[in-house]
């Protein structure tokens, strides 16, 4: 019984981190109409940023997360027009080309990281590492709790921003229809840039947490790309509530499968599950997608 | 007569096919001007080119003294032009209130926005009743009201309305036209595209008739409505 509860708690806590990735990813998908296959590499680079901050500057990377987020946000803001120009190419298969482009980008990031930093696993030590809270025999690792608390705060903040501020509502409008939003005076290009920057910042923060909880290596990104893909599709393309639900579900599935079946089967079971979701709930698990 | 919109030799092509073959027309301040014509005559393309939704392949568009040819739609909107597109373009995942809020995106004058919001709810009480509902849950007529309301919220002095009566019940069509006349009376210039030529001519000051990407006739609406040729071709011969 205790094992079940522990597994459940672990799943919920890891689901919290996935929410951080899912929210930004869903918004970027909504505004730019592409699946960014490089999402996992932002996680990897975020983790490496934390590692180098610790190794070279000797600071606790967890305390310097705003620096990491700002750096990634700024880099993405500068880079976004390049990606946008591929999406906007006047060509029948522009969407496919953009998809291939992000895939190439992901390969490039992974290859560059491998060449520069080698294949070793590295560890990030933060002030929360090795700390944990015990409640009724259930262990709550402090780092995972912090990650989830962060994810919840950020998600709520993000929702308030999207629903209550003028810019937020404009972003939602542009996500639904850029042409019409343009007629309202909303610069779709600027919205896409802003959203891409927010998405990269959130994903890099998830990378800091993931790198601290597990370990850092150049190959870690791919699995998070697959996870992000699972979350948007299972949640229903473009639906926030769906993506959040799918992120928690993903955490639970990953946790239970690795305890009761074996870590090697996570992807098999995850995508089998996705297959049935698509078969029976084509609009996502909450029925709110496109 | 102060010209708000001046279009010269406007051309638009879709993949090599010319939808507009060099049309020229103008709209003066305070007017309601209608473009009439059959499906595919190029009426909607004209509005789209003026608001920057599509790029003109030739000619010049001047809006309130600014050359807006080739400008992006969000920049043109910033000059005080609001285009209510065909199919209304209501944001289905935003509430009625949020749709109206997005309409006022380019404005900073809180007082003015609040006043216009009251005006919209006065004109369309139905929208106030449903302000927390999603745009996608509204009926066709309500969506048209919302689209026009959103244009009012933009504070624009010039409105382009594309087929506001399309798909609506006759009673609601009457409502929509009387509201168009009302907003014109309180100072907005209107360029209207309509298939319902009879109603449109009754509401308008002047009209242009379009056929296959050209303007074939123009004049005062009250004269046109009695013109035998126009009657035969566009008003159902009555």
PDB file of N, CA, C and O in Angstrom, chain B residues 145-196:
ATOM      1  N   UNK B 145     -23.347  40.742 -34.513  1.00  0.00           N
ATOM      2  CA  UNK B 145     -23.422  41.881 -33.594  1.00  0.00           C
ATOM      3  C   UNK B 145     -22.092  42.054 -32.877  1.00  0.00           C
ATOM      4  O   UNK B 145     -21.585  43.169 -32.716  1.00  0.00           O
ATOM      5  N   UNK B 146     -21.523  40.915 -32.444  1.00  0.00           N
ATOM      6  CA  UNK B 146     -20.258  40.968 -31.726  1.00  0.00           C
ATOM      7  C   UNK B 146     -19.157  41.521 -32.633  1.00  0.00           C
ATOM      8  O   UNK B 146     -18.333  42.344 -32.206  1.00  0.00           O
ATOM      9  N   UNK B 147     -19.165  41.093 -33.900  1.00  0.00           N
ATOM     10  CA  UNK B 147     -18.136  41.552 -34.832  1.00  0.00           C
ATOM     11  C   UNK B 147     -18.239  43.061 -35.054  1.00  0.00           C
ATOM     12  O   UNK B 147     -17.237  43.776 -35.086  1.00  0.00           O
ATOM     13  N   UNK B 148     -19.476  43.539 -35.180  1.00  0.00           N
ATOM     14  CA  UNK B 148     -19.659  44.986 -35.362  1.00  0.00           C
ATOM     15  C   UNK B 148     -19.309  45.718 -34.066  1.00  0.00           C
ATOM     16  O   UNK B 148     -18.647  46.755 -34.074  1.00  0.00           O
ATOM     17  N   UNK B 149     -19.728  45.132 -32.937  1.00  0.00           N
ATOM     18  CA  UNK B 149     -19.402  45.712 -31.638  1.00  0.00           C
ATOM     19  C   UNK B 149     -17.895  45.842 -31.461  1.00  0.00           C
ATOM     20  O   UNK B 149     -17.390  46.854 -30.969  1.00  0.00           O
ATOM     21  N   UNK B 150     -17.179  44.818 -31.876  1.00  0.00           N
ATOM     22  CA  UNK B 150     -15.727  44.813 -31.757  1.00  0.00           C
ATOM     23  C   UNK B 150     -15.112  45.932 -32.611  1.00  0.00           C
ATOM     24  O   UNK B 150     -14.145  46.574 -32.202  1.00  0.00           O
ATOM     25  N   UNK B 151     -15.719  46.148 -33.785  1.00  0.00           N
ATOM     26  CA  UNK B 151     -15.231  47.227 -34.650  1.00  0.00           C
ATOM     27  C   UNK B 151     -15.468  48.581 -34.000  1.00  0.00           C
ATOM     28  O   UNK B 151     -14.631  49.488 -34.094  1.00  0.00           O
ATOM     29  N   UNK B 152     -16.603  48.720 -33.316  1.00  0.00           N
ATOM     30  CA  UNK B 152     -16.870  49.980 -32.601  1.00  0.00           C
ATOM     31  C   UNK B 152     -15.841  50.168 -31.489  1.00  0.00           C
ATOM     32  O   UNK B 152     -15.311  51.262 -31.285  1.00  0.00           O
ATOM     33  N   UNK B 153     -15.527  49.065 -30.785  1.00  0.00           N
ATOM     34  CA  UNK B 153     -14.557  49.121 -29.698  1.00  0.00           C
ATOM     35  C   UNK B 153     -13.175  49.571 -30.152  1.00  0.00           C
ATOM     36  O   UNK B 153     -12.379  50.072 -29.362  1.00  0.00           O
ATOM     37  N   UNK B 154     -12.877  49.352 -31.434  1.00  0.00           N
ATOM     38  CA  UNK B 154     -11.551  49.712 -31.930  1.00  0.00           C
ATOM     39  C   UNK B 154     -11.384  51.228 -31.979  1.00  0.00           C
ATOM     40  O   UNK B 154     -10.273  51.728 -32.110  1.00  0.00           O
ATOM     41  N   UNK B 155     -12.504  51.949 -31.879  1.00  0.00           N
ATOM     42  CA  UNK B 155     -12.437  53.401 -31.952  1.00  0.00           C
ATOM     43  C   UNK B 155     -12.139  53.896 -33.353  1.00  0.00           C
ATOM     44  O   UNK B 155     -11.912  55.093 -33.564  1.00  0.00           O
ATOM     45  N   UNK B 156     -12.126  52.966 -34.326  1.00  0.00           N
ATOM     46  CA  UNK B 156     -11.815  53.359 -35.705  1.00  0.00           C
ATOM     47  C   UNK B 156     -12.899  54.288 -36.241  1.00  0.00           C
ATOM     48  O   UNK B 156     -14.065  54.168 -35.871  1.00  0.00           O
ATOM     49  N   UNK B 157     -12.492  55.220 -37.105  1.00  0.00           N
ATOM     50  CA  UNK B 157     -13.492  56.103 -37.704  1.00  0.00           C
ATOM     51  C   UNK B 157     -13.999  55.557 -39.034  1.00  0.00           C
ATOM     52  O   UNK B 157     -14.932  56.080 -39.618  1.00  0.00           O
ATOM     53  N   UNK B 158     -13.353  54.506 -39.533  1.00  0.00           N
ATOM     54  CA  UNK B 158     -13.747  53.924 -40.806  1.00  0.00           C
ATOM     55  C   UNK B 158     -13.934  52.421 -40.648  1.00  0.00           C
ATOM     56  O   UNK B 158     -13.049  51.736 -40.155  1.00  0.00           O
ATOM     57  N   UNK B 159     -15.120  51.935 -41.045  1.00  0.00           N
ATOM     58  CA  UNK B 159     -15.407  50.512 -40.922  1.00  0.00           C
ATOM     59  C   UNK B 159     -15.580  49.885 -42.293  1.00  0.00           C
ATOM     60  O   UNK B 159     -16.258  50.439 -43.160  1.00  0.00           O
ATOM     61  N   UNK B 160     -14.961  48.736 -42.490  1.00  0.00           N
ATOM     62  CA  UNK B 160     -15.207  47.940 -43.691  1.00  0.00           C
ATOM     63  C   UNK B 160     -16.054  46.750 -43.261  1.00  0.00           C
ATOM     64  O   UNK B 160     -15.641  45.983 -42.396  1.00  0.00           O
ATOM     65  N   UNK B 161     -17.241  46.624 -43.827  1.00  0.00           N
ATOM     66  CA  UNK B 161     -18.133  45.532 -43.419  1.00  0.00           C
ATOM     67  C   UNK B 161     -18.347  44.587 -44.592  1.00  0.00           C
ATOM     68  O   UNK B 161     -18.860  44.996 -45.632  1.00  0.00           O
ATOM     69  N   UNK B 162     -17.959  43.326 -44.393  1.00  0.00           N
ATOM     70  CA  UNK B 162     -18.082  42.354 -45.474  1.00  0.00           C
ATOM     71  C   UNK B 162     -19.281  41.450 -45.242  1.00  0.00           C
ATOM     72  O   UNK B 162     -19.266  40.630 -44.333  1.00  0.00           O
ATOM     73  N   UNK B 163     -20.304  41.602 -46.056  1.00  0.00           N
ATOM     74  CA  UNK B 163     -21.507  40.773 -45.996  1.00  0.00           C
ATOM     75  C   UNK B 163     -22.101  40.664 -44.602  1.00  0.00           C
ATOM     76  O   UNK B 163     -22.280  39.553 -44.086  1.00  0.00           O
ATOM     77  N   UNK B 164     -22.419  41.777 -43.970  1.00  0.00           N
ATOM     78  CA  UNK B 164     -22.960  41.674 -42.608  1.00  0.00           C
ATOM     79  C   UNK B 164     -24.296  40.943 -42.540  1.00  0.00           C
ATOM     80  O   UNK B 164     -24.665  40.450 -41.475  1.00  0.00           O
ATOM     81  N   UNK B 165     -24.995  40.824 -43.652  1.00  0.00           N
ATOM     82  CA  UNK B 165     -26.324  40.192 -43.587  1.00  0.00           C
ATOM     83  C   UNK B 165     -26.293  38.712 -43.938  1.00  0.00           C
ATOM     84  O   UNK B 165     -27.305  38.030 -43.868  1.00  0.00           O
ATOM     85  N   UNK B 166     -25.101  38.210 -44.276  1.00  0.00           N
ATOM     86  CA  UNK B 166     -25.030  36.843 -44.778  1.00  0.00           C
ATOM     87  C   UNK B 166     -25.519  35.821 -43.754  1.00  0.00           C
ATOM     88  O   UNK B 166     -25.067  35.803 -42.613  1.00  0.00           O
ATOM     89  N   UNK B 167     -26.430  34.973 -44.189  1.00  0.00           N
ATOM     90  CA  UNK B 167     -26.886  33.861 -43.370  1.00  0.00           C
ATOM     91  C   UNK B 167     -27.784  34.246 -42.209  1.00  0.00           C
ATOM     92  O   UNK B 167     -27.993  33.448 -41.300  1.00  0.00           O
ATOM     93  N   UNK B 168     -28.292  35.477 -42.207  1.00  0.00           N
ATOM     94  CA  UNK B 168     -29.110  35.894 -41.063  1.00  0.00           C
ATOM     95  C   UNK B 168     -30.594  35.940 -41.434  1.00  0.00           C
ATOM     96  O   UNK B 168     -30.964  36.152 -42.582  1.00  0.00           O
ATOM     97  N   UNK B 169     -31.444  35.753 -40.437  1.00  0.00           N
ATOM     98  CA  UNK B 169     -32.888  35.813 -40.648  1.00  0.00           C
ATOM     99  C   UNK B 169     -33.280  37.250 -41.021  1.00  0.00           C
ATOM    100  O   UNK B 169     -32.636  38.204 -40.564  1.00  0.00           O
ATOM    101  N   UNK B 170     -34.317  37.406 -41.869  1.00  0.00           N
ATOM    102  CA  UNK B 170     -34.696  38.731 -42.378  1.00  0.00           C
ATOM    103  C   UNK B 170     -34.859  39.797 -41.296  1.00  0.00           C
ATOM    104  O   UNK B 170     -34.417  40.930 -41.466  1.00  0.00           O
ATOM    105  N   UNK B 171     -35.461  39.419 -40.163  1.00  0.00           N
ATOM    106  CA  UNK B 171     -35.668  40.404 -39.094  1.00  0.00           C
ATOM    107  C   UNK B 171     -34.343  40.938 -38.568  1.00  0.00           C
ATOM    108  O   UNK B 171     -34.180  42.130 -38.303  1.00  0.00           O
ATOM    109  N   UNK B 172     -33.372  40.012 -38.415  1.00  0.00           N
ATOM    110  CA  UNK B 172     -32.070  40.403 -37.887  1.00  0.00           C
ATOM    111  C   UNK B 172     -31.322  41.240 -38.918  1.00  0.00           C
ATOM    112  O   UNK B 172     -30.616  42.190 -38.576  1.00  0.00           O
ATOM    113  N   UNK B 173     -31.534  40.923 -40.206  1.00  0.00           N
ATOM    114  CA  UNK B 173     -30.912  41.717 -41.266  1.00  0.00           C
ATOM    115  C   UNK B 173     -31.354  43.173 -41.136  1.00  0.00           C
ATOM    116  O   UNK B 173     -30.538  44.098 -41.207  1.00  0.00           O
ATOM    117  N   UNK B 174     -32.655  43.377 -40.892  1.00  0.00           N
ATOM    118  CA  UNK B 174     -33.190  44.735 -40.688  1.00  0.00           C
ATOM    119  C   UNK B 174     -32.452  45.434 -39.546  1.00  0.00           C
ATOM    120  O   UNK B 174     -32.013  46.570 -39.666  1.00  0.00           O
ATOM    121  N   UNK B 175     -32.314  44.705 -38.443  1.00  0.00           N
ATOM    122  CA  UNK B 175     -31.613  45.246 -37.264  1.00  0.00           C
ATOM    123  C   UNK B 175     -30.209  45.688 -37.623  1.00  0.00           C
ATOM    124  O   UNK B 175     -29.770  46.787 -37.272  1.00  0.00           O
ATOM    125  N   UNK B 176     -29.498  44.786 -38.302  1.00  0.00           N
ATOM    126  CA  UNK B 176     -28.095  45.053 -38.616  1.00  0.00           C
ATOM    127  C   UNK B 176     -27.990  46.306 -39.482  1.00  0.00           C
ATOM    128  O   UNK B 176     -27.163  47.185 -39.229  1.00  0.00           O
ATOM    129  N   UNK B 177     -28.867  46.430 -40.477  1.00  0.00           N
ATOM    130  CA  UNK B 177     -28.786  47.607 -41.351  1.00  0.00           C
ATOM    131  C   UNK B 177     -29.140  48.893 -40.617  1.00  0.00           C
ATOM    132  O   UNK B 177     -28.530  49.932 -40.849  1.00  0.00           O
ATOM    133  N   UNK B 178     -30.113  48.801 -39.690  1.00  0.00           N
ATOM    134  CA  UNK B 178     -30.434  50.054 -38.987  1.00  0.00           C
ATOM    135  C   UNK B 178     -29.285  50.448 -38.063  1.00  0.00           C
ATOM    136  O   UNK B 178     -29.035  51.638 -37.836  1.00  0.00           O
ATOM    137  N   UNK B 179     -28.564  49.446 -37.572  1.00  0.00           N
ATOM    138  CA  UNK B 179     -27.408  49.771 -36.726  1.00  0.00           C
ATOM    139  C   UNK B 179     -26.268  50.355 -37.558  1.00  0.00           C
ATOM    140  O   UNK B 179     -25.588  51.295 -37.132  1.00  0.00           O
ATOM    141  N   UNK B 180     -26.097  49.835 -38.763  1.00  0.00           N
ATOM    142  CA  UNK B 180     -25.071  50.402 -39.646  1.00  0.00           C
ATOM    143  C   UNK B 180     -25.388  51.874 -39.913  1.00  0.00           C
ATOM    144  O   UNK B 180     -24.516  52.746 -39.853  1.00  0.00           O
ATOM    145  N   UNK B 181     -26.678  52.157 -40.164  1.00  0.00           N
ATOM    146  CA  UNK B 181     -27.069  53.555 -40.412  1.00  0.00           C
ATOM    147  C   UNK B 181     -26.842  54.416 -39.172  1.00  0.00           C
ATOM    148  O   UNK B 181     -26.398  55.550 -39.255  1.00  0.00           O
ATOM    149  N   UNK B 182     -27.114  53.799 -38.015  1.00  0.00           N
ATOM    150  CA  UNK B 182     -26.933  54.536 -36.770  1.00  0.00           C
ATOM    151  C   UNK B 182     -25.468  54.891 -36.538  1.00  0.00           C
ATOM    152  O   UNK B 182     -25.139  56.045 -36.234  1.00  0.00           O
ATOM    153  N   UNK B 183     -24.583  53.906 -36.689  1.00  0.00           N
ATOM    154  CA  UNK B 183     -23.175  54.220 -36.407  1.00  0.00           C
ATOM    155  C   UNK B 183     -22.619  55.189 -37.436  1.00  0.00           C
ATOM    156  O   UNK B 183     -21.714  55.961 -37.139  1.00  0.00           O
ATOM    157  N   UNK B 184     -23.189  55.169 -38.633  1.00  0.00           N
ATOM    158  CA  UNK B 184     -22.788  56.164 -39.629  1.00  0.00           C
ATOM    159  C   UNK B 184     -23.248  57.558 -39.203  1.00  0.00           C
ATOM    160  O   UNK B 184     -22.502  58.542 -39.296  1.00  0.00           O
ATOM    161  N   UNK B 185     -24.478  57.612 -38.670  1.00  0.00           N
ATOM    162  CA  UNK B 185     -25.029  58.903 -38.257  1.00  0.00           C
ATOM    163  C   UNK B 185     -24.217  59.524 -37.122  1.00  0.00           C
ATOM    164  O   UNK B 185     -24.131  60.741 -37.002  1.00  0.00           O
ATOM    165  N   UNK B 186     -23.618  58.663 -36.273  1.00  0.00           N
ATOM    166  CA  UNK B 186     -22.824  59.220 -35.180  1.00  0.00           C
ATOM    167  C   UNK B 186     -21.356  59.416 -35.573  1.00  0.00           C
ATOM    168  O   UNK B 186     -20.493  59.603 -34.724  1.00  0.00           O
ATOM    169  N   UNK B 187     -21.067  59.328 -36.876  1.00  0.00           N
ATOM    170  CA  UNK B 187     -19.756  59.793 -37.321  1.00  0.00           C
ATOM    171  C   UNK B 187     -18.805  58.808 -37.970  1.00  0.00           C
ATOM    172  O   UNK B 187     -17.690  59.180 -38.315  1.00  0.00           O
ATOM    173  N   UNK B 188     -19.225  57.538 -38.148  1.00  0.00           N
ATOM    174  CA  UNK B 188     -18.299  56.580 -38.758  1.00  0.00           C
ATOM    175  C   UNK B 188     -18.525  56.508 -40.270  1.00  0.00           C
ATOM    176  O   UNK B 188     -19.658  56.518 -40.740  1.00  0.00           O
ATOM    177  N   UNK B 189     -17.430  56.438 -40.983  1.00  0.00           N
ATOM    178  CA  UNK B 189     -17.483  56.219 -42.423  1.00  0.00           C
ATOM    179  C   UNK B 189     -17.547  54.719 -42.667  1.00  0.00           C
ATOM    180  O   UNK B 189     -16.855  53.963 -41.985  1.00  0.00           O
ATOM    181  N   UNK B 190     -18.397  54.301 -43.618  1.00  0.00           N
ATOM    182  CA  UNK B 190     -18.594  52.861 -43.812  1.00  0.00           C
ATOM    183  C   UNK B 190     -18.402  52.472 -45.272  1.00  0.00           C
ATOM    184  O   UNK B 190     -18.954  53.096 -46.179  1.00  0.00           O
ATOM    185  N   UNK B 191     -17.584  51.453 -45.494  1.00  0.00           N
ATOM    186  CA  UNK B 191     -17.500  50.821 -46.811  1.00  0.00           C
ATOM    187  C   UNK B 191     -18.073  49.418 -46.656  1.00  0.00           C
ATOM    188  O   UNK B 191     -17.588  48.614 -45.876  1.00  0.00           O
ATOM    189  N   UNK B 192     -19.137  49.167 -47.421  1.00  0.00           N
ATOM    190  CA  UNK B 192     -19.945  47.973 -47.214  1.00  0.00           C
ATOM    191  C   UNK B 192     -19.858  47.081 -48.447  1.00  0.00           C
ATOM    192  O   UNK B 192     -19.839  47.571 -49.572  1.00  0.00           O
ATOM    193  N   UNK B 193     -19.813  45.778 -48.231  1.00  0.00           N
ATOM    194  CA  UNK B 193     -19.913  44.827 -49.333  1.00  0.00           C
ATOM    195  C   UNK B 193     -21.152  43.996 -49.074  1.00  0.00           C
ATOM    196  O   UNK B 193     -21.357  43.513 -47.964  1.00  0.00           O
ATOM    197  N   UNK B 194     -22.008  43.867 -50.070  1.00  0.00           N
ATOM    198  CA  UNK B 194     -23.267  43.151 -49.839  1.00  0.00           C
ATOM    199  C   UNK B 194     -23.733  42.395 -51.065  1.00  0.00           C
ATOM    200  O   UNK B 194     -23.561  42.832 -52.197  1.00  0.00           O
ATOM    201  N   UNK B 195     -24.335  41.238 -50.813  1.00  0.00           N
ATOM    202  CA  UNK B 195     -25.048  40.562 -51.897  1.00  0.00           C
ATOM    203  C   UNK B 195     -26.513  40.969 -51.855  1.00  0.00           C
ATOM    204  O   UNK B 195     -27.200  40.949 -52.866  1.00  0.00           O
ATOM    205  N   UNK B 196     -26.961  41.344 -50.670  1.00  0.00           N
ATOM    206  CA  UNK B 196     -28.316  41.837 -50.499  1.00  0.00           C
ATOM    207  C   UNK B 196     -28.367  43.291 -50.992  1.00  0.00           C
ATOM    208  O   UNK B 196     -28.390  44.241 -50.224  1.00  0.00           O
TER     209      UNK B 196
END
